[in-house]
PDB file of C-alpha atoms in Angstrom:
ATOM      1  CA  UNK A   1      61.131  32.786   6.965  1.00 49.00           C
ATOM      2  CA  UNK A   2      61.156  29.259   8.288  1.00 49.00           C
ATOM      3  CA  UNK A   3      58.281  30.037  10.643  1.00 51.00           C
ATOM      4  CA  UNK A   4      56.154  31.441   7.808  1.00 51.00           C
ATOM      5  CA  UNK A   5      57.003  28.461   5.638  1.00 51.00           C
ATOM      6  CA  UNK A   6      55.941  26.047   8.374  1.00 47.00           C
ATOM      7  CA  UNK A   7      52.689  27.964   8.901  1.00 49.00           C
ATOM      8  CA  UNK A   8      51.870  27.827   5.218  1.00 49.00           C
ATOM      9  CA  UNK A   9      52.696  24.133   5.155  1.00 50.00           C
ATOM     10  CA  UNK A  10      50.478  23.442   8.168  1.00 52.00           C
ATOM     11  CA  UNK A  11      47.606  25.399   6.602  1.00 52.00           C
ATOM     12  CA  UNK A  12      47.908  23.535   3.335  1.00 50.00           C
ATOM     13  CA  UNK A  13      47.815  20.099   4.974  1.00 52.00           C
ATOM     14  CA  UNK A  14      44.164  20.254   6.148  1.00 52.00           C
ATOM     15  CA  UNK A  15      43.084  21.669   2.802  1.00 51.00           C
ATOM     16  CA  UNK A  16      44.827  18.827   1.000  1.00 54.00           C
ATOM     17  CA  UNK A  17      43.257  16.242   3.326  1.00 48.00           C
ATOM     18  CA  UNK A  18      39.801  17.772   2.823  1.00 49.00           C
ATOM     19  CA  UNK A  19      40.140  17.758  -0.941  1.00 54.00           C
ATOM     20  CA  UNK A  20      41.349  14.162  -0.858  1.00 51.00           C
ATOM     21  CA  UNK A  21      38.391  13.161   1.304  1.00 51.00           C
ATOM     22  CA  UNK A  22      35.986  14.952  -1.030  1.00 54.00           C
ATOM     23  CA  UNK A  23      37.523  13.225  -4.031  1.00 52.00           C
ATOM     24  CA  UNK A  24      37.163   9.895  -2.248  1.00 53.00           C
ATOM     25  CA  UNK A  25      33.489  10.509  -1.570  1.00 61.00           C
ATOM     26  CA  UNK A  26      32.643  11.356  -5.173  1.00 66.00           C
ATOM     27  CA  UNK A  27      33.116   7.826  -6.593  1.00 67.00           C
ATOM     28  CA  UNK A  28      31.186   6.395  -3.655  1.00 77.00           C
ATOM     29  CA  UNK A  29      28.302   8.842  -4.190  1.00 83.00           C
ATOM     30  CA  UNK A  30      28.333   8.128  -7.909  1.00 85.00           C
ATOM     31  CA  UNK A  31      28.106   4.405  -7.232  1.00 83.00           C
ATOM     32  CA  UNK A  32      25.111   4.820  -4.925  1.00 87.00           C
ATOM     33  CA  UNK A  33      23.413   7.068  -7.482  1.00 87.00           C
ATOM     34  CA  UNK A  34      23.912   4.462 -10.193  1.00 89.00           C
ATOM     35  CA  UNK A  35      22.582   1.745  -7.889  1.00 90.00           C
ATOM     36  CA  UNK A  36      19.517   3.858  -7.089  1.00 88.00           C
ATOM     37  CA  UNK A  37      18.946   4.477 -10.792  1.00 90.00           C
ATOM     38  CA  UNK A  38      19.195   0.740 -11.493  1.00 92.00           C
ATOM     39  CA  UNK A  39      16.644  -0.046  -8.768  1.00 92.00           C
ATOM     40  CA  UNK A  40      14.316   2.622 -10.165  1.00 90.00           C
ATOM     41  CA  UNK A  41      14.561   1.174 -13.674  1.00 91.00           C
ATOM     42  CA  UNK A  42      13.916  -2.381 -12.488  1.00 92.00           C
ATOM     43  CA  UNK A  43      10.958  -1.333 -10.313  1.00 89.00           C
ATOM     44  CA  UNK A  44       9.478   1.055 -12.868  1.00 89.00           C
ATOM     45  CA  UNK A  45       9.828  -1.085 -15.998  1.00 91.00           C
ATOM     46  CA  UNK A  46       6.659  -3.199 -15.372  1.00 89.00           C
ATOM     47  CA  UNK A  47       4.636  -0.005 -14.999  1.00 89.00           C
ATOM     48  CA  UNK A  48       6.132   1.425 -18.177  1.00 90.00           C
ATOM     49  CA  UNK A  49       5.442  -1.806 -20.068  1.00 90.00           C
ATOM     50  CA  UNK A  50       1.837  -1.813 -18.861  1.00 90.00           C
ATOM     51  CA  UNK A  51       1.317   1.723 -20.179  1.00 89.00           C
ATOM     52  CA  UNK A  52       3.199   0.943 -23.388  1.00 89.00           C
ATOM     53  CA  UNK A  53       1.041  -2.113 -24.056  1.00 89.00           C
ATOM     54  CA  UNK A  54      -2.182  -0.306 -23.130  1.00 89.00           C
ATOM     55  CA  UNK A  55      -1.695   2.380 -25.778  1.00 90.00           C
ATOM     56  CA  UNK A  56      -0.207   0.294 -28.584  1.00 88.00           C
ATOM     57  CA  UNK A  57      -2.306  -1.501 -31.245  1.00 85.00           C
ATOM     58  CA  UNK A  58      -3.520  -4.929 -30.186  1.00 81.00           C
ATOM     59  CA  UNK A  59      -1.525  -6.698 -32.914  1.00 83.00           C
ATOM     60  CA  UNK A  60       1.707  -5.127 -31.647  1.00 82.00           C
ATOM     61  CA  UNK A  61       1.022  -6.419 -28.116  1.00 80.00           C
ATOM     62  CA  UNK A  62       1.429 -10.021 -29.287  1.00 80.00           C
ATOM     63  CA  UNK A  63       4.397  -9.325 -31.549  1.00 79.00           C
ATOM     64  CA  UNK A  64       7.113 -11.949 -30.810  1.00 79.00           C
ATOM     65  CA  UNK A  65       9.727  -9.215 -31.298  1.00 80.00           C
ATOM     66  CA  UNK A  66       8.254  -6.317 -29.279  1.00 79.00           C
ATOM     67  CA  UNK A  67       9.653  -2.813 -29.379  1.00 79.00           C
ATOM     68  CA  UNK A  68      10.662  -1.051 -26.182  1.00 81.00           C
ATOM     69  CA  UNK A  69       9.379   2.234 -27.595  1.00 79.00           C
ATOM     70  CA  UNK A  70       5.744   2.709 -28.631  1.00 76.00           C
ATOM     71  CA  UNK A  71       5.247   2.334 -32.380  1.00 76.00           C
ATOM     72  CA  UNK A  72       1.786   3.909 -32.346  1.00 78.00           C
ATOM     73  CA  UNK A  73      -0.784   5.262 -29.933  1.00 84.00           C
ATOM     74  CA  UNK A  74      -4.411   4.137 -29.900  1.00 86.00           C
ATOM     75  CA  UNK A  75      -7.328   4.277 -27.463  1.00 88.00           C
ATOM     76  CA  UNK A  76      -9.127   1.271 -28.929  1.00 88.00           C
ATOM     77  CA  UNK A  77      -7.859  -0.937 -26.116  1.00 88.00           C
ATOM     78  CA  UNK A  78      -9.665   1.198 -23.541  1.00 89.00           C
ATOM     79  CA  UNK A  79     -12.911   0.972 -25.533  1.00 88.00           C
ATOM     80  CA  UNK A  80     -12.480  -2.791 -25.680  1.00 85.00           C
ATOM     81  CA  UNK A  81     -11.785  -2.951 -21.943  1.00 85.00           C
ATOM     82  CA  UNK A  82     -14.937  -0.983 -21.140  1.00 86.00           C
ATOM     83  CA  UNK A  83     -17.131  -2.976 -23.504  1.00 83.00           C
ATOM     84  CA  UNK A  84     -15.964  -6.536 -22.811  1.00 78.00           C
ATOM     85  CA  UNK A  85     -17.868  -6.559 -19.511  1.00 75.00           C
ATOM     86  CA  UNK A  86     -19.311  -4.175 -16.957  1.00 82.00           C
ATOM     87  CA  UNK A  87     -16.419  -2.046 -15.687  1.00 85.00           C
ATOM     88  CA  UNK A  88     -17.981   0.504 -13.347  1.00 87.00           C
ATOM     89  CA  UNK A  89     -19.855  -2.094 -11.311  1.00 89.00           C
ATOM     90  CA  UNK A  90     -16.726  -4.019 -10.247  1.00 91.00           C
ATOM     91  CA  UNK A  91     -14.811  -0.773  -9.674  1.00 90.00           C
ATOM     92  CA  UNK A  92     -17.609   0.568  -7.491  1.00 91.00           C
ATOM     93  CA  UNK A  93     -17.715  -2.641  -5.457  1.00 93.00           C
ATOM     94  CA  UNK A  94     -13.929  -2.547  -5.033  1.00 93.00           C
ATOM     95  CA  UNK A  95     -14.153   1.043  -3.789  1.00 93.00           C
ATOM     96  CA  UNK A  96     -16.892   0.131  -1.301  1.00 94.00           C
ATOM     97  CA  UNK A  97     -14.891  -2.823   0.020  1.00 95.00           C
ATOM     98  CA  UNK A  98     -11.567  -0.965   0.182  1.00 94.00           C
ATOM     99  CA  UNK A  99     -12.950   2.163   1.855  1.00 94.00           C
ATOM    100  CA  UNK A 100     -14.933   0.082   4.347  1.00 95.00           C
ATOM    101  CA  UNK A 101     -11.832  -1.929   5.245  1.00 95.00           C
ATOM    102  CA  UNK A 102      -9.823   1.282   5.714  1.00 94.00           C
ATOM    103  CA  UNK A 103     -12.434   3.034   7.872  1.00 95.00           C
ATOM    104  CA  UNK A 104     -13.192   0.045  10.099  1.00 95.00           C
ATOM    105  CA  UNK A 105      -9.525  -0.926  10.312  1.00 93.00           C
ATOM    106  CA  UNK A 106      -8.397   2.575  11.318  1.00 93.00           C
ATOM    107  CA  UNK A 107     -11.089   3.040  13.970  1.00 92.00           C
ATOM    108  CA  UNK A 108     -10.693  -0.405  15.545  1.00 92.00           C
ATOM    109  CA  UNK A 109      -6.930  -0.501  14.986  1.00 91.00           C
ATOM    110  CA  UNK A 110      -6.358   2.893  16.621  1.00 90.00           C
ATOM    111  CA  UNK A 111      -8.341   1.954  19.722  1.00 89.00           C
ATOM    112  CA  UNK A 112      -6.597  -1.411  19.981  1.00 89.00           C
ATOM    113  CA  UNK A 113      -3.144   0.117  19.449  1.00 89.00           C
ATOM    114  CA  UNK A 114      -3.876   2.764  22.077  1.00 87.00           C
ATOM    115  CA  UNK A 115      -4.943   0.125  24.596  1.00 86.00           C
ATOM    116  CA  UNK A 116      -1.865  -1.999  23.961  1.00 87.00           C
ATOM    117  CA  UNK A 117       0.492   0.997  24.109  1.00 84.00           C
ATOM    118  CA  UNK A 118      -0.906   2.974  27.026  1.00 82.00           C
ATOM    119  CA  UNK A 119      -2.556   0.441  29.362  1.00 80.00           C
ATOM    120  CA  UNK A 120      -1.055  -2.426  31.319  1.00 77.00           C
ATOM    121  CA  UNK A 121      -3.363  -5.422  31.518  1.00 79.00           C
ATOM    122  CA  UNK A 122      -3.070  -9.153  31.978  1.00 82.00           C
ATOM    123  CA  UNK A 123      -2.243 -10.967  28.733  1.00 79.00           C
ATOM    124  CA  UNK A 124      -0.881  -7.868  27.010  1.00 80.00           C
ATOM    125  CA  UNK A 125       2.216  -9.642  25.714  1.00 82.00           C
ATOM    126  CA  UNK A 126       0.110 -12.567  24.520  1.00 86.00           C
ATOM    127  CA  UNK A 127      -2.018 -10.158  22.487  1.00 83.00           C
ATOM    128  CA  UNK A 128       1.076  -8.630  20.895  1.00 82.00           C
ATOM    129  CA  UNK A 129       2.498 -12.048  20.022  1.00 84.00           C
ATOM    130  CA  UNK A 130      -0.889 -13.097  18.664  1.00 84.00           C
ATOM    131  CA  UNK A 131      -0.969 -10.081  16.356  1.00 82.00           C
ATOM    132  CA  UNK A 132       2.427 -11.031  14.961  1.00 80.00           C
ATOM    133  CA  UNK A 133       1.457 -14.701  14.646  1.00 83.00           C
ATOM    134  CA  UNK A 134      -1.645 -13.887  12.600  1.00 80.00           C
ATOM    135  CA  UNK A 135       0.460 -12.031  10.045  1.00 79.00           C
ATOM    136  CA  UNK A 136       2.705 -15.077   9.605  1.00 83.00           C
ATOM    137  CA  UNK A 137      -0.134 -17.345   8.456  1.00 82.00           C
ATOM    138  CA  UNK A 138      -0.282 -17.605   4.629  1.00 83.00           C
ATOM    139  CA  UNK A 139      -3.550 -16.287   3.219  1.00 82.00           C
ATOM    140  CA  UNK A 140      -3.914 -19.347   0.981  1.00 84.00           C
ATOM    141  CA  UNK A 141      -3.961 -21.628   4.030  1.00 84.00           C
ATOM    142  CA  UNK A 142      -7.040 -19.872   5.436  1.00 87.00           C
ATOM    143  CA  UNK A 143      -9.223 -19.783   2.337  1.00 88.00           C
ATOM    144  CA  UNK A 144     -11.119 -23.066   2.979  1.00 89.00           C
ATOM    145  CA  UNK A 145     -11.869 -22.310   6.677  1.00 89.00           C
ATOM    146  CA  UNK A 146     -12.915 -18.763   5.729  1.00 91.00           C
ATOM    147  CA  UNK A 147     -15.183 -20.085   2.975  1.00 90.00           C
ATOM    148  CA  UNK A 148     -16.878 -22.576   5.320  1.00 91.00           C
ATOM    149  CA  UNK A 149     -17.271 -19.986   8.077  1.00 91.00           C
ATOM    150  CA  UNK A 150     -18.792 -17.353   5.802  1.00 92.00           C
ATOM    151  CA  UNK A 151     -21.095 -19.945   4.279  1.00 91.00           C
ATOM    152  CA  UNK A 152     -22.373 -20.916   7.748  1.00 91.00           C
ATOM    153  CA  UNK A 153     -22.888 -17.253   8.650  1.00 90.00           C
ATOM    154  CA  UNK A 154     -24.763 -16.526   5.432  1.00 90.00           C
ATOM    155  CA  UNK A 155     -22.080 -14.102   4.235  1.00 90.00           C
ATOM    156  CA  UNK A 156     -20.950 -16.001   1.150  1.00 91.00           C
ATOM    157  CA  UNK A 157     -21.233 -13.948  -2.052  1.00 91.00           C
ATOM    158  CA  UNK A 158     -21.733 -10.756  -0.059  1.00 92.00           C
ATOM    159  CA  UNK A 159     -19.514  -7.694   0.155  1.00 93.00           C
ATOM    160  CA  UNK A 160     -19.857  -7.679   3.937  1.00 93.00           C
ATOM    161  CA  UNK A 161     -18.315 -11.140   4.079  1.00 93.00           C
ATOM    162  CA  UNK A 162     -15.421 -10.001   1.894  1.00 94.00           C
ATOM    163  CA  UNK A 163     -14.896  -6.932   4.092  1.00 94.00           C
ATOM    164  CA  UNK A 164     -14.754  -9.092   7.221  1.00 93.00           C
ATOM    165  CA  UNK A 165     -12.269 -11.394   5.507  1.00 93.00           C
ATOM    166  CA  UNK A 166      -9.991  -8.541   4.462  1.00 94.00           C
ATOM    167  CA  UNK A 167     -10.033  -7.147   7.994  1.00 92.00           C
ATOM    168  CA  UNK A 168      -8.524 -10.405   9.278  1.00 89.00           C
ATOM    169  CA  UNK A 169      -5.188  -9.589   7.613  1.00 87.00           C
ATOM    170  CA  UNK A 170      -5.355  -5.773   7.366  1.00 90.00           C
ATOM    171  CA  UNK A 171      -6.346  -5.144  10.995  1.00 90.00           C
ATOM    172  CA  UNK A 172      -3.351  -6.917  12.637  1.00 89.00           C
ATOM    173  CA  UNK A 173      -0.938  -4.891  10.520  1.00 88.00           C
ATOM    174  CA  UNK A 174      -2.844  -1.705  11.357  1.00 90.00           C
ATOM    175  CA  UNK A 175      -2.709  -2.393  15.091  1.00 90.00           C
ATOM    176  CA  UNK A 176       0.988  -3.262  15.046  1.00 88.00           C
ATOM    177  CA  UNK A 177       1.960  -0.238  12.945  1.00 87.00           C
ATOM    178  CA  UNK A 178      -0.099   2.293  14.910  1.00 89.00           C
ATOM    179  CA  UNK A 179       1.243   0.849  18.152  1.00 87.00           C
ATOM    180  CA  UNK A 180       4.741   1.796  16.981  1.00 84.00           C
ATOM    181  CA  UNK A 181       3.629   5.364  16.292  1.00 86.00           C
ATOM    182  CA  UNK A 182       1.824   5.734  19.632  1.00 86.00           C
ATOM    183  CA  UNK A 183       4.803   4.381  21.591  1.00 85.00           C
ATOM    184  CA  UNK A 184       6.978   7.141  20.100  1.00 84.00           C
ATOM    185  CA  UNK A 185       4.594   9.844  21.380  1.00 83.00           C
ATOM    186  CA  UNK A 186       5.764  10.790  24.915  1.00 84.00           C
ATOM    187  CA  UNK A 187       3.313  10.110  27.722  1.00 83.00           C
ATOM    188  CA  UNK A 188       4.289  13.441  29.265  1.00 84.00           C
ATOM    189  CA  UNK A 189       2.300  15.275  26.590  1.00 84.00           C
ATOM    190  CA  UNK A 190      -0.899  13.518  27.630  1.00 82.00           C
ATOM    191  CA  UNK A 191      -0.134  13.993  31.311  1.00 83.00           C
ATOM    192  CA  UNK A 192       0.447  17.720  30.781  1.00 86.00           C
ATOM    193  CA  UNK A 193      -2.874  18.016  28.973  1.00 84.00           C
ATOM    194  CA  UNK A 194      -4.639  16.167  31.801  1.00 85.00           C
ATOM    195  CA  UNK A 195      -3.012  18.482  34.365  1.00 85.00           C
ATOM    196  CA  UNK A 196      -4.445  21.418  32.382  1.00 83.00           C
ATOM    197  CA  UNK A 197      -7.935  19.969  32.785  1.00 83.00           C
ATOM    198  CA  UNK A 198      -8.358  17.527  29.876  1.00 82.00           C
ATOM    199  CA  UNK A 199      -9.804  14.106  30.437  1.00 84.00           C
ATOM    200  CA  UNK A 200      -7.925  11.074  29.124  1.00 81.00           C
ATOM    201  CA  UNK A 201     -10.149  11.068  26.041  1.00 82.00           C
ATOM    202  CA  UNK A 202      -9.697  14.800  25.570  1.00 84.00           C
ATOM    203  CA  UNK A 203      -5.919  14.462  25.883  1.00 83.00           C
ATOM    204  CA  UNK A 204      -5.938  11.791  23.202  1.00 83.00           C
ATOM    205  CA  UNK A 205      -8.088  13.843  20.828  1.00 84.00           C
ATOM    206  CA  UNK A 206      -6.222  17.131  21.346  1.00 84.00           C
ATOM    207  CA  UNK A 207      -2.656  15.875  21.753  1.00 83.00           C
ATOM    208  CA  UNK A 208      -2.113  12.309  20.552  1.00 83.00           C
ATOM    209  CA  UNK A 209      -4.461  12.271  17.576  1.00 84.00           C
ATOM    210  CA  UNK A 210      -2.819  15.199  15.686  1.00 84.00           C
ATOM    211  CA  UNK A 211       0.622  13.619  16.165  1.00 84.00           C
ATOM    212  CA  UNK A 212      -0.737  10.220  15.114  1.00 86.00           C
ATOM    213  CA  UNK A 213      -2.457  11.502  11.958  1.00 83.00           C
ATOM    214  CA  UNK A 214       0.532  10.966   9.572  1.00 82.00           C
ATOM    215  CA  UNK A 215       0.896   7.381  10.776  1.00 85.00           C
ATOM    216  CA  UNK A 216      -2.814   6.790  10.318  1.00 88.00           C
ATOM    217  CA  UNK A 217      -2.606   8.083   6.753  1.00 86.00           C
ATOM    218  CA  UNK A 218       0.343   5.830   5.913  1.00 84.00           C
ATOM    219  CA  UNK A 219      -1.432   2.822   7.430  1.00 89.00           C
ATOM    220  CA  UNK A 220      -4.680   3.660   5.621  1.00 89.00           C
ATOM    221  CA  UNK A 221      -2.918   3.769   2.264  1.00 88.00           C
ATOM    222  CA  UNK A 222      -1.441   0.325   2.907  1.00 87.00           C
ATOM    223  CA  UNK A 223      -4.834  -1.085   3.885  1.00 89.00           C
ATOM    224  CA  UNK A 224      -6.498   0.445   0.825  1.00 92.00           C
ATOM    225  CA  UNK A 225      -3.895  -1.018  -1.526  1.00 90.00           C
ATOM    226  CA  UNK A 226      -4.170  -4.451   0.092  1.00 90.00           C
ATOM    227  CA  UNK A 227      -7.948  -4.518  -0.227  1.00 92.00           C
ATOM    228  CA  UNK A 228      -7.967  -2.989  -3.725  1.00 92.00           C
ATOM    229  CA  UNK A 229      -5.399  -5.393  -5.213  1.00 90.00           C
ATOM    230  CA  UNK A 230      -6.532  -8.629  -3.510  1.00 91.00           C
ATOM    231  CA  UNK A 231      -7.609 -11.273  -6.011  1.00 91.00           C
ATOM    232  CA  UNK A 232      -7.806 -14.782  -4.544  1.00 90.00           C
ATOM    233  CA  UNK A 233     -10.454 -14.220  -1.861  1.00 93.00           C
ATOM    234  CA  UNK A 234     -12.512 -12.000  -4.158  1.00 92.00           C
ATOM    235  CA  UNK A 235     -12.493 -14.782  -6.748  1.00 91.00           C
ATOM    236  CA  UNK A 236     -13.453 -17.549  -4.315  1.00 91.00           C
ATOM    237  CA  UNK A 237     -15.978 -15.716  -2.137  1.00 92.00           C
ATOM    238  CA  UNK A 238     -17.954 -13.739  -4.741  1.00 91.00           C
ATOM    239  CA  UNK A 239     -19.975 -14.839  -7.750  1.00 88.00           C
ATOM    240  CA  UNK A 240     -19.660 -13.383 -11.226  1.00 85.00           C
ATOM    241  CA  UNK A 241     -22.397 -10.800 -10.635  1.00 87.00           C
ATOM    242  CA  UNK A 242     -20.645  -9.433  -7.531  1.00 90.00           C
ATOM    243  CA  UNK A 243     -17.066  -9.575  -8.806  1.00 90.00           C
ATOM    244  CA  UNK A 244     -14.546  -6.879  -7.902  1.00 92.00           C
ATOM    245  CA  UNK A 245     -12.180  -5.014 -10.207  1.00 90.00           C
ATOM    246  CA  UNK A 246      -9.298  -7.477  -9.889  1.00 90.00           C
ATOM    247  CA  UNK A 247     -11.535 -10.406 -10.817  1.00 91.00           C
ATOM    248  CA  UNK A 248     -12.963  -8.334 -13.664  1.00 89.00           C
ATOM    249  CA  UNK A 249      -9.513  -8.396 -15.297  1.00 86.00           C
ATOM    250  CA  UNK A 250      -9.893 -12.162 -15.712  1.00 80.00           C
ATOM    251  CA  UNK A 251     -12.497 -11.547 -18.428  1.00 78.00           C
ATOM    252  CA  UNK A 252      -9.673 -10.911 -20.871  1.00 81.00           C
ATOM    253  CA  UNK A 253      -8.437 -14.502 -20.607  1.00 76.00           C
ATOM    254  CA  UNK A 254     -10.619 -16.890 -22.591  1.00 69.00           C
ATOM    255  CA  UNK A 255     -10.268 -20.291 -24.194  1.00 69.00           C
ATOM    256  CA  UNK A 256      -9.011 -18.523 -27.311  1.00 67.00           C
ATOM    257  CA  UNK A 257      -6.149 -16.832 -25.465  1.00 75.00           C
ATOM    258  CA  UNK A 258      -5.448 -13.612 -23.596  1.00 80.00           C
ATOM    259  CA  UNK A 259      -6.139 -10.154 -24.964  1.00 83.00           C
ATOM    260  CA  UNK A 260      -3.054  -8.471 -23.562  1.00 85.00           C
ATOM    261  CA  UNK A 261      -3.576  -4.948 -24.861  1.00 86.00           C
ATOM    262  CA  UNK A 262      -7.137  -4.528 -23.470  1.00 88.00           C
ATOM    263  CA  UNK A 263      -6.035  -6.230 -20.246  1.00 89.00           C
ATOM    264  CA  UNK A 264      -3.228  -3.697 -19.800  1.00 90.00           C
ATOM    265  CA  UNK A 265      -5.696  -0.914 -20.570  1.00 90.00           C
ATOM    266  CA  UNK A 266      -7.980  -2.252 -17.835  1.00 89.00           C
ATOM    267  CA  UNK A 267      -5.062  -2.513 -15.425  1.00 89.00           C
ATOM    268  CA  UNK A 268      -4.134   1.095 -16.228  1.00 90.00           C
ATOM    269  CA  UNK A 269      -7.656   2.263 -15.404  1.00 90.00           C
ATOM    270  CA  UNK A 270      -7.573   0.242 -12.181  1.00 88.00           C
ATOM    271  CA  UNK A 271      -4.333   1.962 -11.153  1.00 87.00           C
ATOM    272  CA  UNK A 272      -5.915   5.432 -11.386  1.00 86.00           C
ATOM    273  CA  UNK A 273      -7.573   5.373  -7.903  1.00 84.00           C
ATOM    274  CA  UNK A 274      -4.279   4.348  -6.293  1.00 83.00           C
ATOM    275  CA  UNK A 275      -2.393   7.137  -8.080  1.00 84.00           C
ATOM    276  CA  UNK A 276      -5.032   9.703  -7.105  1.00 83.00           C
ATOM    277  CA  UNK A 277      -4.899   8.532  -3.496  1.00 81.00           C
ATOM    278  CA  UNK A 278      -1.117   8.910  -3.388  1.00 78.00           C
ATOM    279  CA  UNK A 279      -1.301  12.407  -4.904  1.00 80.00           C
ATOM    280  CA  UNK A 280      -3.833  13.475  -2.280  1.00 78.00           C
ATOM    281  CA  UNK A 281      -1.940  12.167   0.759  1.00 73.00           C
ATOM    282  CA  UNK A 282       1.677  12.179  -0.394  1.00 69.00           C
ATOM    283  CA  UNK A 283       2.784  14.774   2.171  1.00 69.00           C
ATOM    284  CA  UNK A 284       1.109  13.011   5.067  1.00 63.00           C
ATOM    285  CA  UNK A 285       2.385   9.712   3.689  1.00 60.00           C
ATOM    286  CA  UNK A 286       6.011  10.911   3.737  1.00 57.00           C
ATOM    287  CA  UNK A 287       5.597  12.314   7.245  1.00 57.00           C
ATOM    288  CA  UNK A 288       4.043   9.064   8.433  1.00 52.00           C
ATOM    289  CA  UNK A 289       6.796   6.895   6.995  1.00 52.00           C
ATOM    290  CA  UNK A 290       9.511   8.991   8.685  1.00 52.00           C
ATOM    291  CA  UNK A 291       7.679   9.591  11.972  1.00 53.00           C
ATOM    292  CA  UNK A 292       9.452   8.016  14.900  1.00 46.00           C
ATOM    293  CA  UNK A 293      12.705   7.619  12.980  1.00 43.00           C
ATOM    294  CA  UNK A 294      14.387  10.037  15.425  1.00 43.00           C
ATOM    295  CA  UNK A 295      13.463  10.148  19.091  1.00 44.00           C
ATOM    296  CA  UNK A 296      13.929  13.192  21.266  1.00 40.00           C
TER     297      UNK A 296
END
């Protein structure tokens, strides 16, 4: 009897400890869930307020006592946003600039990252430090030198000049990010492909490139967002006839005040390309952001 009692007691002890540990984890998990919900609400509220203002009547947008919930839905703000100035021209120019920055940045950035990651050459560390140093320089500090340089080169008020300017701060990030992805791809995979008869270029195309694709997608999305949302350089380097979408939003601020409802409608329309881009590449984006998190 005593032996059976002891056995039952010993069997109950681990079960009790497990249940106590599970009960201890529940409050902790609940706290993290509440914290995550709070972060989501804080981060998502500006987006919600933009949509709320875009669809509410213009008079309600300037109400000193605004309502958190929409009091009415109207599409007049979108008509006003489309009619106040040319909309499709600036959007088209922004798409040309953003896509050009992404394509050039990915091609040049991939080759540069591959050279830095796979080849040993004199001054390699200096190049890496230089890439980091460029990203530390505030963009505002470079606007006057960039303006003078583009003016001397005849690229002022041209989309090509704006593309070159955007590449100066998108390309270093692209090179540094892709370098991290390439470093996490084992060299042995390329060497095995070369043993099987592939050249170095063939090994990169057949082995490295497919593994690098998620990282390239994630980097491309960042570059597109940077070029699409940039305002200061687009304002200073382009005239009114060549303005981009972000500068176009400034048409809603006049000497008589700001038309907040049409402005939010314009901002909503400007956000559509970014949302569509995320929907198209969300799987590759998630894979790219988690690639290299675990080695082995």
